[in-house]
PDB file of C-alpha atoms in Angstrom:
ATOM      1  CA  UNK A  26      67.454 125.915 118.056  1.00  0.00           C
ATOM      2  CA  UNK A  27      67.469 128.871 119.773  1.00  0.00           C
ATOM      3  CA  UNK A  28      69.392 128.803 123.408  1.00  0.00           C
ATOM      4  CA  UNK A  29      67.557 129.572 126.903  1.00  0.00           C
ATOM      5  CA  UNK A  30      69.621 132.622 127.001  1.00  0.00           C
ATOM      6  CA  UNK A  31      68.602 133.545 123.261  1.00  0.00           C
ATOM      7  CA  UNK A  32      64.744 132.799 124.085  1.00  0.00           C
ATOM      8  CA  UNK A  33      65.061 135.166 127.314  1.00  0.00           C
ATOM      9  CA  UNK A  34      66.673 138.062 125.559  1.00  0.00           C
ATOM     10  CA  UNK A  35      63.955 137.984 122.869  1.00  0.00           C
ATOM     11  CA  UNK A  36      61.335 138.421 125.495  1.00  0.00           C
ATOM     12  CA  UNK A  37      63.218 140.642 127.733  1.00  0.00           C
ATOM     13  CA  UNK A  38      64.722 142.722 124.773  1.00  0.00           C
ATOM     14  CA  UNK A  39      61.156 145.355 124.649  1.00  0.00           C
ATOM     15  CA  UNK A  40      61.486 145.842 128.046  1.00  0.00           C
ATOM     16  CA  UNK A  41      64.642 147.700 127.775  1.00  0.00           C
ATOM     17  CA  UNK A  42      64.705 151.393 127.426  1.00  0.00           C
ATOM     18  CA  UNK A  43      64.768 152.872 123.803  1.00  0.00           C
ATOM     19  CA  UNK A  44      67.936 154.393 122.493  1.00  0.00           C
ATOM     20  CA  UNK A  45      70.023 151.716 123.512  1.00  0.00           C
ATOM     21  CA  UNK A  46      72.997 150.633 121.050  1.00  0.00           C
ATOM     22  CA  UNK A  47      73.631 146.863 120.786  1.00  0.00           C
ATOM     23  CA  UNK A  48      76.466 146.520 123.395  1.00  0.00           C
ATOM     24  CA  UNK A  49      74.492 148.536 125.894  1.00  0.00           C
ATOM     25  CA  UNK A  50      71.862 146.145 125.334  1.00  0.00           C
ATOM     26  CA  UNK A  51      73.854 142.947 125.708  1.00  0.00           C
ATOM     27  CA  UNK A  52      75.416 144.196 128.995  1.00  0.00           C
ATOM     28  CA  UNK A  53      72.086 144.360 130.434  1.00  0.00           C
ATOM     29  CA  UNK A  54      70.603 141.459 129.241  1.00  0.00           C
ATOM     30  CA  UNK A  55      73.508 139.708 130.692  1.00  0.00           C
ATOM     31  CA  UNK A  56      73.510 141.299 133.862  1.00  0.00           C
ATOM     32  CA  UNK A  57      69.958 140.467 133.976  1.00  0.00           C
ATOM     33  CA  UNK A  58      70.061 137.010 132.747  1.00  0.00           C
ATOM     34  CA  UNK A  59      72.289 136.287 135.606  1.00  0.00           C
ATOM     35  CA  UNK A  60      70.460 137.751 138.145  1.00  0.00           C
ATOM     36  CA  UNK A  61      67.332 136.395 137.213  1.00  0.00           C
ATOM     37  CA  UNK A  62      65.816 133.285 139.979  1.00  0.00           C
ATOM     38  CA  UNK A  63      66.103 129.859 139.162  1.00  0.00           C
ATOM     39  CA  UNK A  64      62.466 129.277 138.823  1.00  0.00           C
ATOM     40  CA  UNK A  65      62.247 131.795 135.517  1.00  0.00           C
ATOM     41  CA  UNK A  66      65.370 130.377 134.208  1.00  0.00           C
ATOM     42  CA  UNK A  67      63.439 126.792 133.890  1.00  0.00           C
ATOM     43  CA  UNK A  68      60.863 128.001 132.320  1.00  0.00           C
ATOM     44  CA  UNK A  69      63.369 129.441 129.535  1.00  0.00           C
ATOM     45  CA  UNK A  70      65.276 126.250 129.547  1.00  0.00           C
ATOM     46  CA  UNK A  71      62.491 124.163 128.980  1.00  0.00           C
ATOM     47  CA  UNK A  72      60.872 126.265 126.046  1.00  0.00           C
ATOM     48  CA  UNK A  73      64.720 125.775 124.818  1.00  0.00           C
ATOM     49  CA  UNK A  74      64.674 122.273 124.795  1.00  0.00           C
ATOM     50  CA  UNK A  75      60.620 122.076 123.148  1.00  0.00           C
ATOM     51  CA  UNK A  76      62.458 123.864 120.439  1.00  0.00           C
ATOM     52  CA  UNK A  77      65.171 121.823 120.203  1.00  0.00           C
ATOM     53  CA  UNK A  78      62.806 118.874 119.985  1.00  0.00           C
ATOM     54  CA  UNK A  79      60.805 119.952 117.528  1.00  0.00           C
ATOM     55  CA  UNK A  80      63.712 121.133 115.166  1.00  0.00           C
ATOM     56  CA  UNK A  81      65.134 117.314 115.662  1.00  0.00           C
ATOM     57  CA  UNK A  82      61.540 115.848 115.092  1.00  0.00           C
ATOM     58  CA  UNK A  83      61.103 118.032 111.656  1.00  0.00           C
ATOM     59  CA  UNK A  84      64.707 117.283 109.651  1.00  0.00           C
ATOM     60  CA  UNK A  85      66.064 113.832 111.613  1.00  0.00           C
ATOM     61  CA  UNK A  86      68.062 113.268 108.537  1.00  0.00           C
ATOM     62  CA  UNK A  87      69.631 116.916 108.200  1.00  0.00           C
ATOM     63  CA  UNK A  88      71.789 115.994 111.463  1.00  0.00           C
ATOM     64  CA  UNK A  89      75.252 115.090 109.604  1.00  0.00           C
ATOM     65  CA  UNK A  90      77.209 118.609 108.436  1.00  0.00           C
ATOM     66  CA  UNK A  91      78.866 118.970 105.803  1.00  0.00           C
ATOM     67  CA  UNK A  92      79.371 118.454 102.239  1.00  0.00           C
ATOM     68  CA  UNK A  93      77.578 115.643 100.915  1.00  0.00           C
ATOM     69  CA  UNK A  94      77.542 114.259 104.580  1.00  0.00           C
ATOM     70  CA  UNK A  95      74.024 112.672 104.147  1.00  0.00           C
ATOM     71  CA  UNK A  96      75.311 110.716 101.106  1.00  0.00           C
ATOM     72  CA  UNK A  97      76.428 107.353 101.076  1.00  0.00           C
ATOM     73  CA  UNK A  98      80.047 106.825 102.109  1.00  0.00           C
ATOM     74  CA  UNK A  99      82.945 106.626  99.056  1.00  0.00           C
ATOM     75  CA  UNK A 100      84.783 103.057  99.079  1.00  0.00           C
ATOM     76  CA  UNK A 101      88.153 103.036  99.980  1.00  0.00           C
ATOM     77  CA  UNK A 102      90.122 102.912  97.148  1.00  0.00           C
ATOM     78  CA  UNK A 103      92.828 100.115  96.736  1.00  0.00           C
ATOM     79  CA  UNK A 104      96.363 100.999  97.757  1.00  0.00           C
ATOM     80  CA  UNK A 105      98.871 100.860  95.391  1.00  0.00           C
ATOM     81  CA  UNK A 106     102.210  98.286  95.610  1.00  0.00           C
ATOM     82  CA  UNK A 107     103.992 101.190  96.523  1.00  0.00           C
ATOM     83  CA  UNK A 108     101.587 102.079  99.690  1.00  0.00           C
ATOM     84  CA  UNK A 109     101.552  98.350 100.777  1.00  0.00           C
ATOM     85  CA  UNK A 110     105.521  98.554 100.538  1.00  0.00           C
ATOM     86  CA  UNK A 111     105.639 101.443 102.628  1.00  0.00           C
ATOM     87  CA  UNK A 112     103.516 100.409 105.169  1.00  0.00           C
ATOM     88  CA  UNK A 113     105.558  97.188 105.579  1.00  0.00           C
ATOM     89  CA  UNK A 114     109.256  99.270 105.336  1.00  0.00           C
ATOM     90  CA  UNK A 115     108.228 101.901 107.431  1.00  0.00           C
ATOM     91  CA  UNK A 116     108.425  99.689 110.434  1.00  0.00           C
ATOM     92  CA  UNK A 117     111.928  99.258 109.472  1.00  0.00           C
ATOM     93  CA  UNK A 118     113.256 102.786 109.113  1.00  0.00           C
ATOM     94  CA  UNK A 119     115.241 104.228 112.031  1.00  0.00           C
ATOM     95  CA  UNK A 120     113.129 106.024 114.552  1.00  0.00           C
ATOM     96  CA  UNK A 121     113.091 109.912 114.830  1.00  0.00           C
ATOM     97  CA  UNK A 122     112.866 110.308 110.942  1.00  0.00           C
ATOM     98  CA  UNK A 123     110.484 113.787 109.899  1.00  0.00           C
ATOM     99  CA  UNK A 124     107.779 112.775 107.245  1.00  0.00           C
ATOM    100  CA  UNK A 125     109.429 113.855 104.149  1.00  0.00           C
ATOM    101  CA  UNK A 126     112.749 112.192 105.390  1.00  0.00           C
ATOM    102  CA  UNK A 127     110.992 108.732 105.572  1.00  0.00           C
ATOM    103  CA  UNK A 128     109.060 109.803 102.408  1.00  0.00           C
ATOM    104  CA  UNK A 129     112.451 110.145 100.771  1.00  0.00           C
ATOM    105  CA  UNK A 130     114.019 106.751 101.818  1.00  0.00           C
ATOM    106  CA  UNK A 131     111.000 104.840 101.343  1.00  0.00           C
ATOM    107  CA  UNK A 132     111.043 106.217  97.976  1.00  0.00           C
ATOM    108  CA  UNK A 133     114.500 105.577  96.810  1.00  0.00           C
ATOM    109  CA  UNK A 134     114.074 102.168  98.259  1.00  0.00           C
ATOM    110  CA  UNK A 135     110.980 101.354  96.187  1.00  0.00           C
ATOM    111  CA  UNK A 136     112.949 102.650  93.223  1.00  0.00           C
ATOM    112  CA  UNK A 137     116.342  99.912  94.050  1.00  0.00           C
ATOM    113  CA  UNK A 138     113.997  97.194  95.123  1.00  0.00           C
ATOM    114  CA  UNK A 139     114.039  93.904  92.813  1.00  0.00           C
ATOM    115  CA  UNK A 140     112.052  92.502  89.833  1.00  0.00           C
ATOM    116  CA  UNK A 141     110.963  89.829  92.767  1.00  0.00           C
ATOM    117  CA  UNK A 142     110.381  91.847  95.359  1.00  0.00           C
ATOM    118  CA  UNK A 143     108.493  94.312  93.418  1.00  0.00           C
ATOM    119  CA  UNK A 144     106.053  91.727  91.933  1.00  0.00           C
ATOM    120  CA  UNK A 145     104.728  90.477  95.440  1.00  0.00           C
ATOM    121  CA  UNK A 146     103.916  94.169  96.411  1.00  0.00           C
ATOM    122  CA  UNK A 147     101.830  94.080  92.500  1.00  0.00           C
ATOM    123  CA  UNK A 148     100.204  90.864  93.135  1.00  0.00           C
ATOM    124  CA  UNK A 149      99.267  92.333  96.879  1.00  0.00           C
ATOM    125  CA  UNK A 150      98.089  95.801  95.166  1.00  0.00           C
ATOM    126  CA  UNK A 151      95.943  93.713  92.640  1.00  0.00           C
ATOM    127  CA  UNK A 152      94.256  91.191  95.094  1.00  0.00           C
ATOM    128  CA  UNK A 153      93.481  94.317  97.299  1.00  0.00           C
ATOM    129  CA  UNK A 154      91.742  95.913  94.208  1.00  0.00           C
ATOM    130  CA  UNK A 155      89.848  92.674  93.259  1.00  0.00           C
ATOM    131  CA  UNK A 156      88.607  92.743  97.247  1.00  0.00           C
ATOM    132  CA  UNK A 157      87.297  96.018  96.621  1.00  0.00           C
ATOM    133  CA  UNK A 158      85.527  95.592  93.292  1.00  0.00           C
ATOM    134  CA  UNK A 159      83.709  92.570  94.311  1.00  0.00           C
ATOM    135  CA  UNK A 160      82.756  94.389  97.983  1.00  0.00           C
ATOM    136  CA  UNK A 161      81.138  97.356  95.982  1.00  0.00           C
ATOM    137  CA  UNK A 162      80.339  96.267  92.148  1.00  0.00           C
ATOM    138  CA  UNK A 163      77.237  99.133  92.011  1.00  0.00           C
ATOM    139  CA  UNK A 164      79.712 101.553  91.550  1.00  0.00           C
ATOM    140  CA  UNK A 165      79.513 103.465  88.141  1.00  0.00           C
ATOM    141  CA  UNK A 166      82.509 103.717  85.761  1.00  0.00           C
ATOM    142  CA  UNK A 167      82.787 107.373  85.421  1.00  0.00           C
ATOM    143  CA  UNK A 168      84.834 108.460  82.295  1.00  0.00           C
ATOM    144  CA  UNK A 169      84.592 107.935  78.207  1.00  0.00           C
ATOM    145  CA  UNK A 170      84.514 104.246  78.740  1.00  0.00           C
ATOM    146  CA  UNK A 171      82.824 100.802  76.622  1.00  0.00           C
ATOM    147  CA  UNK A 172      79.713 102.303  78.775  1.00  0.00           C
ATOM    148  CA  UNK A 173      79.010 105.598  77.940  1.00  0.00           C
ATOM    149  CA  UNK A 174      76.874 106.461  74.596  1.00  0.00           C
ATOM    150  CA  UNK A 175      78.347 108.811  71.778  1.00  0.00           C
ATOM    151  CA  UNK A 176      77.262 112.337  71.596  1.00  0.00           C
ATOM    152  CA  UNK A 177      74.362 113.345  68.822  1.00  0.00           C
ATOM    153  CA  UNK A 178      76.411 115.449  66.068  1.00  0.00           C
ATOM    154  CA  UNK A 179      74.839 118.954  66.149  1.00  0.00           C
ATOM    155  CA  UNK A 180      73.017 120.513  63.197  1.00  0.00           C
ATOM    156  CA  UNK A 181      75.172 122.370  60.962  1.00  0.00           C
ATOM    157  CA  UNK A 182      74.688 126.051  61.641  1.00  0.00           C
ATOM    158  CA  UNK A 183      72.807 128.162  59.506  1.00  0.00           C
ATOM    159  CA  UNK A 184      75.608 130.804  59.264  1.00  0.00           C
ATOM    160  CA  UNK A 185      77.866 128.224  57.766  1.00  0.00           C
ATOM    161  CA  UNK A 186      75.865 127.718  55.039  1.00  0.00           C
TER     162      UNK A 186
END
């Protein structure tokens, strides 16, 4: 929607002498937009915010931006037992560490850790995944899967023949 300021300009713009360039244009406009009374600047304002209004009233759903911001969210995807173990190890590293320091140790941790160990972070992983199928089951299987039909073989071509 266009601004007060915009709105003004547009009226005020064939007032202006001819043979103006663009920047001597704007530098009057300007200085005449803020010398203009309060009562005329309403009356801009308020055609501002009509058009506003009737922009929002036309397109209520067009107000997210974005890609895809009007579709339906994407479900969180389950973390894996290494995520879960490095949000519960992180808490234990030494304080001060950069990102890829911490990314480091966590790592070579996850490597050394125990069969045991290593099998609660799994069974965490996996009940986390289960959560999340049975919150969203509409969601498609995307791939080659048990799902998806065979494609129709294509005629031989003529030139072949």
């Amino acid at each position: 929607a266009p601004s007060a300021y915009i709105l003004y300009c547009n009226e005020a713009r064939s007032k202006l002498p001819k043979g103006l360039k663009v920047p001597e244009q704007a530098k009057m406009l300007g200085a005449q937009w803020k010398a203009l009374d309060e009562k005329e600047r309403v009356k801009f304002e308020k055609m501002a915010g009509e058009a506003k209004a009737a922009i929002a009233d036309a397109a209520p759903e067009t107000k997210a931006k974005g890609k895809g911001a009007n579709s339906e969210p994407k479900p969180k995807r389950a973390p894996s037992a290494y995520i879960l173990y490095c949000n519960e190890a992180r808490s234990k590293l030494p304080k001060g560490l950069k990102v890829p320091e911490q990314a480091k140790m966590l790592g070579a941790q996850w490597k050394a850790l125990d069969e045991k160990e290593r099998v609660k972070f799994e069974k965490m992983a996996g009940e986390a995944k289960a959560a999340i199928a049975d919150a969203a089951p509409e969601t498609k299987a995307k791939g080659k899967g048990a799902n998806s039909e065979p494609k129709p073989k294509r005629a031989p071509s003529a030139y072949i023949l």
